[in-house]
Short mmCIF file of C-alpha atoms in Angstrom, two decimals:
data_model
loop_
_atom_site.label_atom_id
_atom_site.label_comp_id
_atom_site.label_asym_id
_atom_site.label_seq_id
_atom_site.Cartn_x
_atom_site.Cartn_y
_atom_site.Cartn_z
CA UNK A 1396 -11.55 11.64 -24.91
CA UNK A 1397 -13.30 14.43 -22.55
CA UNK A 1398 -11.98 17.11 -20.23
CA UNK A 1399 -13.34 16.04 -17.36
CA UNK A 1400 -12.73 12.16 -17.72
CA UNK A 1401 -8.91 12.88 -17.97
CA UNK A 1402 -9.24 15.49 -16.12
CA UNK A 1403 -10.80 12.12 -13.08
CA UNK A 1404 -7.90 10.01 -13.77
CA UNK A 1405 -5.30 12.90 -13.19
CA UNK A 1406 -6.80 12.88 -9.89
CA UNK A 1407 -6.09 9.30 -9.61
CA UNK A 1408 -2.89 9.52 -10.41
CA UNK A 1409 -1.78 12.95 -8.40
CA UNK A 1410 -4.17 10.05 -4.93
CA UNK A 1411 -2.95 6.29 -5.93
CA UNK A 1412 0.98 8.56 -5.82
CA UNK A 1413 -0.26 10.36 -2.12
CA UNK A 1414 -1.24 7.76 -0.77
CA UNK A 1415 1.70 5.09 -2.01
CA UNK A 1416 4.07 8.00 -0.58
CA UNK A 1417 2.24 7.82 2.73
CA UNK A 1418 1.65 3.59 3.06
CA UNK A 1419 6.04 3.54 2.42
CA UNK A 1420 6.41 7.10 4.73
CA UNK A 1421 4.51 4.79 7.60
CA UNK A 1422 6.68 2.51 9.84
CA UNK A 1423 5.61 -1.12 10.24
CA UNK A 1424 3.06 -2.38 13.06
CA UNK A 1425 5.09 -4.77 14.80
CA UNK A 1426 8.30 -3.08 14.74
CA UNK A 1427 6.37 0.78 16.58
CA UNK A 1428 5.30 -2.32 18.87
CA UNK A 1429 8.60 -4.24 19.60
CA UNK A 1430 6.91 -7.45 18.95
CA UNK A 1431 7.40 -9.99 16.32
CA UNK A 1432 4.83 -11.46 13.50
CA UNK A 1433 3.91 -14.36 15.43
CA UNK A 1434 2.99 -12.98 18.87
CA UNK A 1435 -0.01 -13.31 20.05
CA UNK A 1436 -2.73 -11.90 21.10
CA UNK A 1437 -1.63 -11.05 24.70
CA UNK A 1438 2.22 -10.44 23.71
CA UNK A 1439 0.39 -7.33 21.52
CA UNK A 1440 -1.59 -6.22 24.27
CA UNK A 1441 1.35 -6.10 25.94
CA UNK A 1442 3.76 -4.58 25.09
CA UNK A 1443 0.90 -1.85 22.96
CA UNK A 1444 -0.11 -1.32 26.99
CA UNK A 1445 4.02 -0.69 27.79
CA UNK A 1446 4.01 2.20 24.43
CA UNK A 1447 0.71 3.37 25.96
CA UNK A 1448 2.69 4.26 29.57
CA UNK A 1449 5.78 5.52 27.98
CA UNK A 1450 4.67 8.03 25.90
CA UNK A 1451 0.90 8.93 27.37
CA UNK A 1452 0.03 12.81 27.40
CA UNK A 1453 -0.46 12.85 31.40
CA UNK A 1454 3.63 11.37 31.86
CA UNK A 1455 4.78 13.83 28.46
CA UNK A 1456 2.69 17.14 28.68
CA UNK A 1457 3.38 19.37 26.34
CA UNK A 1458 5.59 17.06 24.47
CA UNK A 1459 4.30 16.84 20.86
CA UNK A 1460 6.70 14.16 19.30
CA UNK A 1461 5.57 11.93 22.57
CA UNK A 1462 1.78 12.80 20.90
CA UNK A 1463 3.08 11.29 17.83
CA UNK A 1464 4.27 8.06 19.81
CA UNK A 1465 1.53 7.24 21.92
CA UNK A 1466 -1.16 7.50 18.39
CA UNK A 1467 1.08 6.01 16.32
CA UNK A 1468 1.16 2.78 18.41
CA UNK A 1469 -2.91 2.95 18.94
CA UNK A 1470 -3.43 2.53 15.16
CA UNK A 1471 -0.51 -0.64 15.55
CA UNK A 1472 -3.13 -1.63 18.78
CA UNK A 1473 -5.94 -1.91 16.68
CA UNK A 1474 -4.77 -3.11 12.74
CA UNK A 1475 -2.98 -5.85 15.42
CA UNK A 1476 -5.58 -6.93 17.75
CA UNK A 1477 -8.58 -7.17 15.67
CA UNK A 1478 -7.55 -10.62 13.98
CA UNK A 1479 -9.35 -9.22 9.98
CA UNK A 1480 -7.79 -6.72 9.99
CA UNK A 1481 -4.09 -7.68 10.95
CA UNK A 1482 -4.57 -11.35 8.45
CA UNK A 1483 -5.11 -7.99 5.39
CA UNK A 1484 -1.83 -6.48 7.30
CA UNK A 1485 -0.01 -8.72 6.80
CA UNK A 1486 -0.45 -10.72 3.47
CA UNK A 1487 -1.12 -6.63 2.06
CA UNK A 1488 0.91 -3.87 4.77
CA UNK A 1489 -0.88 -0.42 4.69
CA UNK A 1490 -2.38 -0.86 1.93
CA UNK A 1491 -4.15 -3.76 2.76
CA UNK A 1492 -6.44 -2.26 6.30
CA UNK A 1493 -5.40 1.65 4.02
CA UNK A 1494 -9.48 1.28 2.65
CA UNK A 1495 -10.51 0.08 6.02
CA UNK A 1496 -9.68 3.83 7.44
CA UNK A 1497 -11.91 5.21 5.40
CA UNK A 1498 -14.57 3.09 5.47
CA UNK A 1499 -14.94 1.50 8.91
CA UNK A 1500 -12.95 4.20 11.14
CA UNK A 1501 -9.45 4.68 11.96
CA UNK A 1502 -6.98 6.26 11.91
CA UNK A 1503 -4.74 6.36 14.43
CA UNK A 1504 -2.46 9.61 13.58
CA UNK A 1505 -6.68 11.35 12.83
CA UNK A 1506 -8.12 10.46 15.68
CA UNK A 1507 -8.40 12.47 19.13
CA UNK A 1508 -7.13 11.30 22.71
CA UNK A 1509 -10.05 10.58 23.41
CA UNK A 1510 -11.28 8.84 20.87
CA UNK A 1511 -8.00 6.56 21.52
CA UNK A 1512 -8.84 7.09 25.42
CA UNK A 1513 -12.53 5.48 23.92
CA UNK A 1514 -12.14 2.53 22.37
CA UNK A 1515 -9.51 0.91 24.07
CA UNK A 1516 -10.65 1.57 27.90
CA UNK A 1517 -9.55 -1.85 28.15
CA UNK A 1518 -6.06 -1.59 28.33
CA UNK A 1519 -6.28 1.70 30.17
CA UNK A 1520 -9.15 1.05 31.87
CA UNK A 1521 -12.00 2.57 31.43
CA UNK A 1522 -10.44 6.30 31.52
CA UNK A 1523 -8.14 8.71 30.05
CA UNK A 1524 -5.70 9.55 32.81
CA UNK A 1525 -2.69 7.25 34.93
CA UNK A 1526 -5.00 6.12 37.62
CA UNK A 1527 -6.17 3.44 34.71
CA UNK A 1528 -2.21 3.04 35.14
CA UNK A 1529 -2.19 2.89 39.22
CA UNK A 1530 -0.14 6.55 38.72
CA UNK A 1531 3.03 7.17 38.59
CA UNK A 1532 3.31 5.18 41.37
CA UNK A 1533 2.77 2.07 39.54
CA UNK A 1534 6.27 2.11 37.31
CA UNK A 1535 7.88 0.47 39.31
CA UNK A 1536 11.26 1.05 37.86
CA UNK A 1537 9.74 3.25 35.19
CA UNK A 1538 13.59 4.70 32.74
CA UNK A 1539 16.17 2.44 34.51
CA UNK A 1540 17.60 -1.28 33.81
CA UNK A 1541 15.98 -1.89 30.41
CA UNK A 1542 18.88 -2.93 28.76
CA UNK A 1543 20.01 -6.59 28.24
CA UNK A 1544 21.10 -8.31 24.80
CA UNK A 1545 19.79 -7.00 21.70
CA UNK A 1546 18.55 -9.01 19.00
CA UNK A 1547 19.54 -7.85 15.48
CA UNK A 1548 17.25 -7.73 12.64
CA UNK A 1549 17.84 -7.94 9.05
CA UNK A 1550 17.04 -5.24 6.83
CA UNK A 1551 14.39 -5.41 4.27
CA UNK A 1552 14.02 -6.18 0.52
CA UNK A 1553 12.06 -4.69 -1.94
CA UNK A 1554 11.08 -5.94 -5.54
CA UNK A 1555 9.53 -5.37 -8.45
CA UNK A 1556 6.82 -7.38 -10.71
CA UNK A 1557 5.97 -6.09 -13.14
CA UNK A 1558 1.18 -7.81 -13.82
CA UNK A 1559 -1.30 -7.28 -17.19
CA UNK A 1560 -4.34 -6.56 -16.62
CA UNK A 1561 -5.32 -9.63 -17.40
CA UNK A 1562 -2.92 -11.39 -14.34
CA UNK A 1563 -4.04 -8.34 -12.98
CA UNK A 1564 -8.28 -8.99 -12.77
CA UNK A 1565 -7.81 -13.36 -11.80
CA UNK A 1566 -4.19 -12.47 -9.49
CA UNK A 1567 -1.46 -14.85 -10.24
CA UNK A 1568 1.48 -16.91 -9.08
CA UNK A 1569 4.76 -15.58 -9.28
CA UNK A 1570 8.58 -17.35 -9.44
CA UNK A 1571 10.28 -14.16 -7.91
CA UNK A 1572 14.15 -14.06 -8.12
CA UNK A 1573 16.31 -12.44 -4.60
CA UNK A 1574 20.02 -12.29 -3.64
CA UNK A 1575 20.28 -11.84 -0.39
CA UNK A 1576 21.63 -12.24 3.34
CA UNK A 1577 21.22 -15.77 3.97
CA UNK A 1578 22.45 -17.54 7.73
CA UNK A 1579 25.04 -19.42 7.35
CA UNK A 1580 24.12 -23.55 7.77
CA UNK A 1581 27.67 -24.67 8.78
CA UNK A 1582 27.38 -22.33 12.40
CA UNK A 1583 23.80 -21.34 11.85
CA UNK A 1584 24.04 -18.32 11.80
CA UNK A 1585 25.16 -17.77 14.94
CA UNK A 1586 28.94 -16.88 12.79
CA UNK A 1587 30.73 -19.43 15.27
CA UNK A 1588 32.69 -22.44 14.32
CA UNK A 1589 30.82 -25.05 16.69
CA UNK A 1590 29.34 -22.54 19.15
CA UNK A 1591 33.08 -21.93 20.35
CA UNK A 1592 31.91 -18.38 22.72
CA UNK A 1593 33.83 -16.31 25.45
CA UNK A 1594 31.22 -13.66 28.58
CA UNK A 1595 32.26 -10.04 26.60
CA UNK A 1596 34.15 -8.29 30.05
CA UNK A 1597 33.09 -5.37 29.24
CA UNK A 1598 29.36 -6.34 29.49
CA UNK A 1599 29.52 -8.83 31.12
CA UNK A 1600 27.08 -10.22 29.09
CA UNK A 1601 23.89 -8.46 29.64
CA UNK A 1602 24.86 -5.78 26.46
CA UNK A 1603 24.72 -2.85 27.54
CA UNK A 1604 27.02 -0.49 29.75
CA UNK A 1605 26.35 1.47 32.45
CA UNK A 1606 27.92 4.67 32.71
CA UNK A 1607 27.17 7.88 35.64
CA UNK A 1608 28.67 11.53 35.02
CA UNK A 1609 28.86 14.61 37.05
CA UNK A 1610 26.91 17.50 35.99
CA UNK A 1611 25.63 20.43 37.47
CA UNK A 1612 22.61 18.70 37.59
CA UNK A 1613 23.76 16.65 40.03
CA UNK A 1614 25.53 12.18 38.92
CA UNK A 1615 22.72 11.30 35.32
CA UNK A 1616 23.41 7.75 34.92
CA UNK A 1617 23.09 7.11 30.64
CA UNK A 1618 23.30 3.95 29.89
CA UNK A 1619 24.37 2.38 25.83
CA UNK A 1620 25.01 -0.72 24.12
CA UNK A 1621 27.65 -2.26 24.16
CA UNK A 1622 31.05 -0.82 22.10
CA UNK A 1623 33.15 -3.56 22.11
CA UNK A 1624 30.25 -7.04 21.62
CA UNK A 1625 27.49 -5.00 20.20
CA UNK A 1626 25.18 -5.16 22.41
CA UNK A 1627 25.40 -9.66 21.71
CA UNK A 1628 26.83 -10.35 25.99
CA UNK A 1629 29.74 -12.64 24.24
CA UNK A 1630 32.77 -12.46 21.32
CA UNK A 1631 33.10 -15.53 18.91
CA UNK A 1632 36.22 -17.32 20.41
CA UNK A 1633 36.44 -18.81 17.31
CA UNK A 1634 35.03 -17.87 13.98
CA UNK A 1635 33.46 -20.06 11.20
CA UNK A 1636 35.15 -20.76 8.32
CA UNK A 1637 32.44 -20.59 5.79
CA UNK A 1638 31.07 -17.64 6.99
CA UNK A 1639 34.54 -15.06 7.85
CA UNK A 1640 32.64 -14.87 11.43
CA UNK A 1641 29.38 -12.84 9.95
CA UNK A 1642 27.01 -15.35 10.55
CA UNK A 1643 25.11 -14.97 7.03
CA UNK A 1644 25.83 -15.32 3.50
CA UNK A 1645 24.72 -13.81 0.19
CA UNK A 1646 22.88 -16.54 -1.63
CA UNK A 1647 19.78 -15.87 -4.36
CA UNK A 1648 16.28 -18.12 -3.79
CA UNK A 1649 13.60 -18.62 -5.96
CA UNK A 1650 10.34 -16.92 -3.41
CA UNK A 1651 7.32 -17.86 -5.23
CA UNK A 1652 4.33 -15.74 -4.31
CA UNK A 1653 0.45 -15.87 -5.21
CA UNK A 1654 -0.46 -12.54 -5.07
CA UNK A 1655 -4.05 -11.99 -5.40
CA UNK A 1656 -7.35 -10.55 -8.50
CA UNK A 1657 -7.30 -7.02 -7.72
CA UNK A 1658 -3.80 -5.74 -7.01
CA UNK A 1659 -2.55 -2.04 -8.14
CA UNK A 1660 0.52 -0.02 -9.20
CA UNK A 1661 2.95 1.20 -5.88
CA UNK A 1662 1.10 -1.58 -3.84
CA UNK A 1663 2.94 -3.89 -1.60
CA UNK A 1664 3.04 -7.06 -0.79
CA UNK A 1665 5.44 -7.88 2.55
CA UNK A 1666 6.04 -11.44 2.86
CA UNK A 1667 7.64 -11.14 6.68
CA UNK A 1668 11.12 -13.13 6.97
CA UNK A 1669 11.91 -13.17 3.56
CA UNK A 1670 14.18 -10.07 3.87
CA UNK A 1671 18.08 -10.14 4.66
CA UNK A 1672 18.74 -12.90 8.05
CA UNK A 1673 20.56 -11.33 10.31
CA UNK A 1674 23.50 -11.11 11.43
CA UNK A 1675 25.22 -13.54 13.82
CA UNK A 1676 21.27 -14.32 14.26
CA UNK A 1677 18.50 -13.03 15.09
CA UNK A 1678 15.15 -12.32 13.45
CA UNK A 1679 15.49 -12.02 8.92
CA UNK A 1680 13.87 -8.39 7.70
CA UNK A 1681 11.23 -8.42 5.10
CA UNK A 1682 10.63 -8.21 1.78
CA UNK A 1683 8.46 -5.85 0.03
CA UNK A 1684 6.44 -7.04 -3.26
CA UNK A 1685 5.72 -3.97 -5.19
CA UNK A 1686 3.07 -4.03 -8.44
CA UNK A 1687 3.95 -2.48 -12.06
CA UNK A 1688 1.58 -3.06 -13.62
CA UNK A 1689 1.44 -3.21 -17.54
CA UNK A 1690 0.04 -0.73 -19.87
CA UNK A 1691 -2.45 -2.73 -22.22
CA UNK A 1692 -2.26 -1.25 -24.89
CA UNK A 1693 -5.93 -0.25 -25.88
CA UNK A 1694 -7.66 0.35 -22.56
CA UNK A 1695 -7.66 2.18 -19.25
CA UNK A 1696 -8.67 1.70 -15.73
CA UNK A 1697 -9.11 3.87 -13.29
CA UNK A 1698 -9.63 1.74 -9.48
CA UNK A 1699 -11.70 -1.12 -10.23
CA UNK A 1700 -13.39 0.57 -13.92
CA UNK A 1701 -12.11 -0.30 -17.21
CA UNK A 1702 -12.71 2.33 -20.10
CA UNK A 1703 -12.18 1.70 -23.68
CA UNK A 1704 -12.45 5.07 -26.00
CA UNK A 1705 -14.50 4.02 -29.30
CA UNK A 1706 -13.78 6.24 -32.59
CA UNK A 1707 -16.72 5.25 -34.60
CA UNK A 1708 -17.10 6.28 -37.79
CA UNK A 1709 -20.84 8.58 -39.63
CA UNK A 1710 -23.13 6.57 -41.09
CA UNK A 1711 -22.15 4.56 -37.92
CA UNK A 1712 -23.68 6.27 -35.60
CA UNK A 1713 -26.49 7.64 -37.82
CA UNK A 1714 -27.55 3.65 -38.37
CA UNK A 1715 -26.37 2.51 -35.80
CA UNK A 1716 -25.65 -2.04 -35.53
CA UNK A 1717 -22.83 -3.36 -33.95
CA UNK A 1718 -19.03 -3.35 -32.56
CA UNK A 1719 -16.55 -5.34 -31.16
CA UNK A 1720 -14.29 -4.82 -28.38
CA UNK A 1721 -11.29 -5.48 -26.67
CA UNK A 1722 -11.51 -6.45 -22.37
CA UNK A 1723 -9.10 -7.87 -19.93
CA UNK A 1724 -10.29 -11.47 -21.50
CA UNK A 1725 -11.01 -11.39 -24.81
CA UNK A 1726 -13.17 -9.82 -26.76
CA UNK A 1727 -17.39 -8.62 -26.25
CA UNK A 1728 -19.73 -6.92 -28.50
CA UNK A 1729 -21.63 -3.48 -27.99
CA UNK A 1730 -24.53 -2.43 -29.20
CA UNK A 1731 -24.54 1.00 -31.15
CA UNK A 1732 -28.40 1.69 -31.23
CA UNK A 1733 -28.71 4.63 -34.11
CA UNK A 1734 -28.77 8.27 -33.32
CA UNK A 1735 -26.05 7.64 -30.61
CA UNK A 1736 -23.87 10.97 -29.93
CA UNK A 1737 -20.43 11.67 -29.68
CA UNK A 1738 -18.97 12.20 -25.54
CA UNK A 1739 -22.22 9.09 -24.33
CA UNK A 1740 -20.43 6.66 -21.98
CA UNK A 1741 -21.93 2.82 -22.43
CA UNK A 1742 -21.17 0.62 -19.79
CA UNK A 1743 -20.67 -2.89 -18.96
CA UNK A 1744 -21.60 -3.84 -15.59
CA UNK A 1745 -19.16 -6.74 -13.96
CA UNK A 1746 -16.14 -6.73 -17.18
CA UNK A 1747 -14.51 -4.74 -14.85
CA UNK A 1748 -11.62 -5.89 -12.64
CA UNK A 1749 -12.06 -7.31 -9.04
CA UNK A 1750 -12.34 -5.63 -5.57
CA UNK A 1751 -8.84 -6.10 -3.93
CA UNK A 1752 -11.63 -6.49 -0.90
CA UNK A 1753 -13.87 -9.06 -2.51
CA UNK A 1754 -16.20 -5.91 -2.61
CA UNK A 1755 -16.83 -7.30 -6.12
CA UNK A 1756 -16.17 -6.29 -10.03
CA UNK A 1757 -15.92 -2.80 -11.75
CA UNK A 1758 -18.00 -2.32 -15.02
CA UNK A 1759 -16.74 -1.54 -18.53
CA UNK A 1760 -16.62 2.54 -19.90
CA UNK A 1761 -16.48 2.27 -23.30
CA UNK A 1762 -16.24 5.79 -24.55
CA UNK A 1763 -18.06 6.85 -27.93
CA UNK A 1764 -16.45 9.12 -29.70
CA UNK A 1765 -17.48 10.25 -33.50
CA UNK A 1766 -14.40 10.21 -36.44
CA UNK A 1767 -14.71 13.28 -38.90
CA UNK A 1768 -13.61 12.34 -41.93
CA UNK A 1769 -10.51 14.44 -42.53
CA UNK A 1770 -9.99 14.10 -46.61
CA UNK A 1771 -14.08 13.00 -47.77
CA UNK A 1772 -13.82 12.73 -51.81
CA UNK A 1773 -15.37 15.33 -53.91
CA UNK A 1774 -18.41 12.05 -54.56
CA UNK A 1775 -18.55 11.57 -50.52
CA UNK A 1776 -18.28 15.74 -50.38
CA UNK A 1777 -21.22 15.77 -52.84
CA UNK A 1778 -23.76 13.98 -50.07
CA UNK A 1779 -22.85 15.32 -48.04
CA UNK A 1780 -23.56 18.86 -48.93
CA UNK A 1781 -26.75 17.19 -49.45
CA UNK A 1782 -27.12 16.12 -46.02
CA UNK A 1783 -26.00 19.47 -44.69
CA UNK A 1784 -28.98 20.96 -45.87
CA UNK A 1785 -31.64 18.42 -44.68
CA UNK A 1786 -34.07 19.28 -41.43
CA UNK A 1787 -33.19 16.35 -40.14
CA UNK A 1788 -29.75 16.73 -39.47
CA UNK A 1789 -29.73 20.04 -37.80
CA UNK A 1790 -29.64 19.25 -34.33
CA UNK A 1791 -32.88 19.61 -32.53
CA UNK A 1792 -33.49 21.83 -28.71
CA UNK A 1793 -33.08 18.71 -26.33
CA UNK A 1794 -29.62 17.86 -28.38
CA UNK A 1795 -28.33 21.62 -27.82
CA UNK A 1796 -29.49 21.51 -24.09
CA UNK A 1797 -28.05 18.17 -23.72
CA UNK A 1798 -24.58 19.42 -25.35
CA UNK A 1799 -23.93 21.91 -23.09
CA UNK A 1800 -25.03 19.82 -20.01
CA UNK A 1801 -21.90 17.02 -20.28
CA UNK A 1802 -19.94 20.53 -22.21
CA UNK A 1803 -20.86 22.65 -18.46
CA UNK A 1804 -19.93 19.30 -16.43
CA UNK A 1805 -16.41 18.41 -17.22
CA UNK A 1806 -15.47 22.16 -15.67
CA UNK A 1807 -17.49 21.14 -12.14
#
């Protein structure tokens, strides 16, 4: 394989590894805004406005962490407020909108404050500062109250699914077995037999406790989750006999998953609400299906293109002919012109893999190599000795220039 092609594949692998790591580290957009997966557009807008107020640079001058949170919230809102981007995000997670960031013009972490204020002028009232929110006086009770009963969320799960190039080329339906926490049917996930609860006496049902301390700076008030009820505001008086008061049991579930064509190694497909159930009710976690690509015995993948290395005989490249090469769904015949040179790449348009975003198919690239016999017979050697003196067997000036150009391009 030409060095240039090897370098391209190596760079591709490094880029995919970086992008997958970056997507793995990104927080869930719904979690960033503190809304459910079924939140309405109005709820998403209100949640973003609340986050923008909290982390606005005018309120947090010089605070880099607040600035990053402000940008992260803007990135989440930019995706979830757009119906098409939200649909792709719900189906493919960050990978579904990652490509769009480069082409469509958004990456929350890379936007300037001016970009955010300009793009979301309706949220800020058309202004960059707090004037759009009515000034600090507009924060009714900011920093106080809050609290409320705590909503639990189950943990997320990840499973890996191996796919062949054939399955990737067409899309496939898979059934996966997942062992996870599910809500107890006997108590409907509450953990209480017959809904036997009592109000927590520590927090009086609020789920939070407030402490006031005297410091050198004066009286300081702090609020935290109630240690007695764990933020639920109530105590189970009679535990469910089936789940011992946990509200969850461990079971296996068969989940049917439709995987679209064109997915790539490391891509994650989120299944909202298919993760672990939360103790004592609440919101289910998510299940992330991580794609693994089984190596093909003859084909290499380069994004949506496929590469086949064809090693041809000397007589074939001299005389020309037809060869049969593998494709993801069978075989294809390729014509070899007389005098085809090693390193030439033949392109079978549209015979690659489809784009996951429906941007068309890649191509199948046939990289031509020539096999030089390692142990020719005496008679064969005599034939080649005679041919060696033939003028037609010597490289032309054009061939020399083309060879040098290809060799030079490998290092560019």
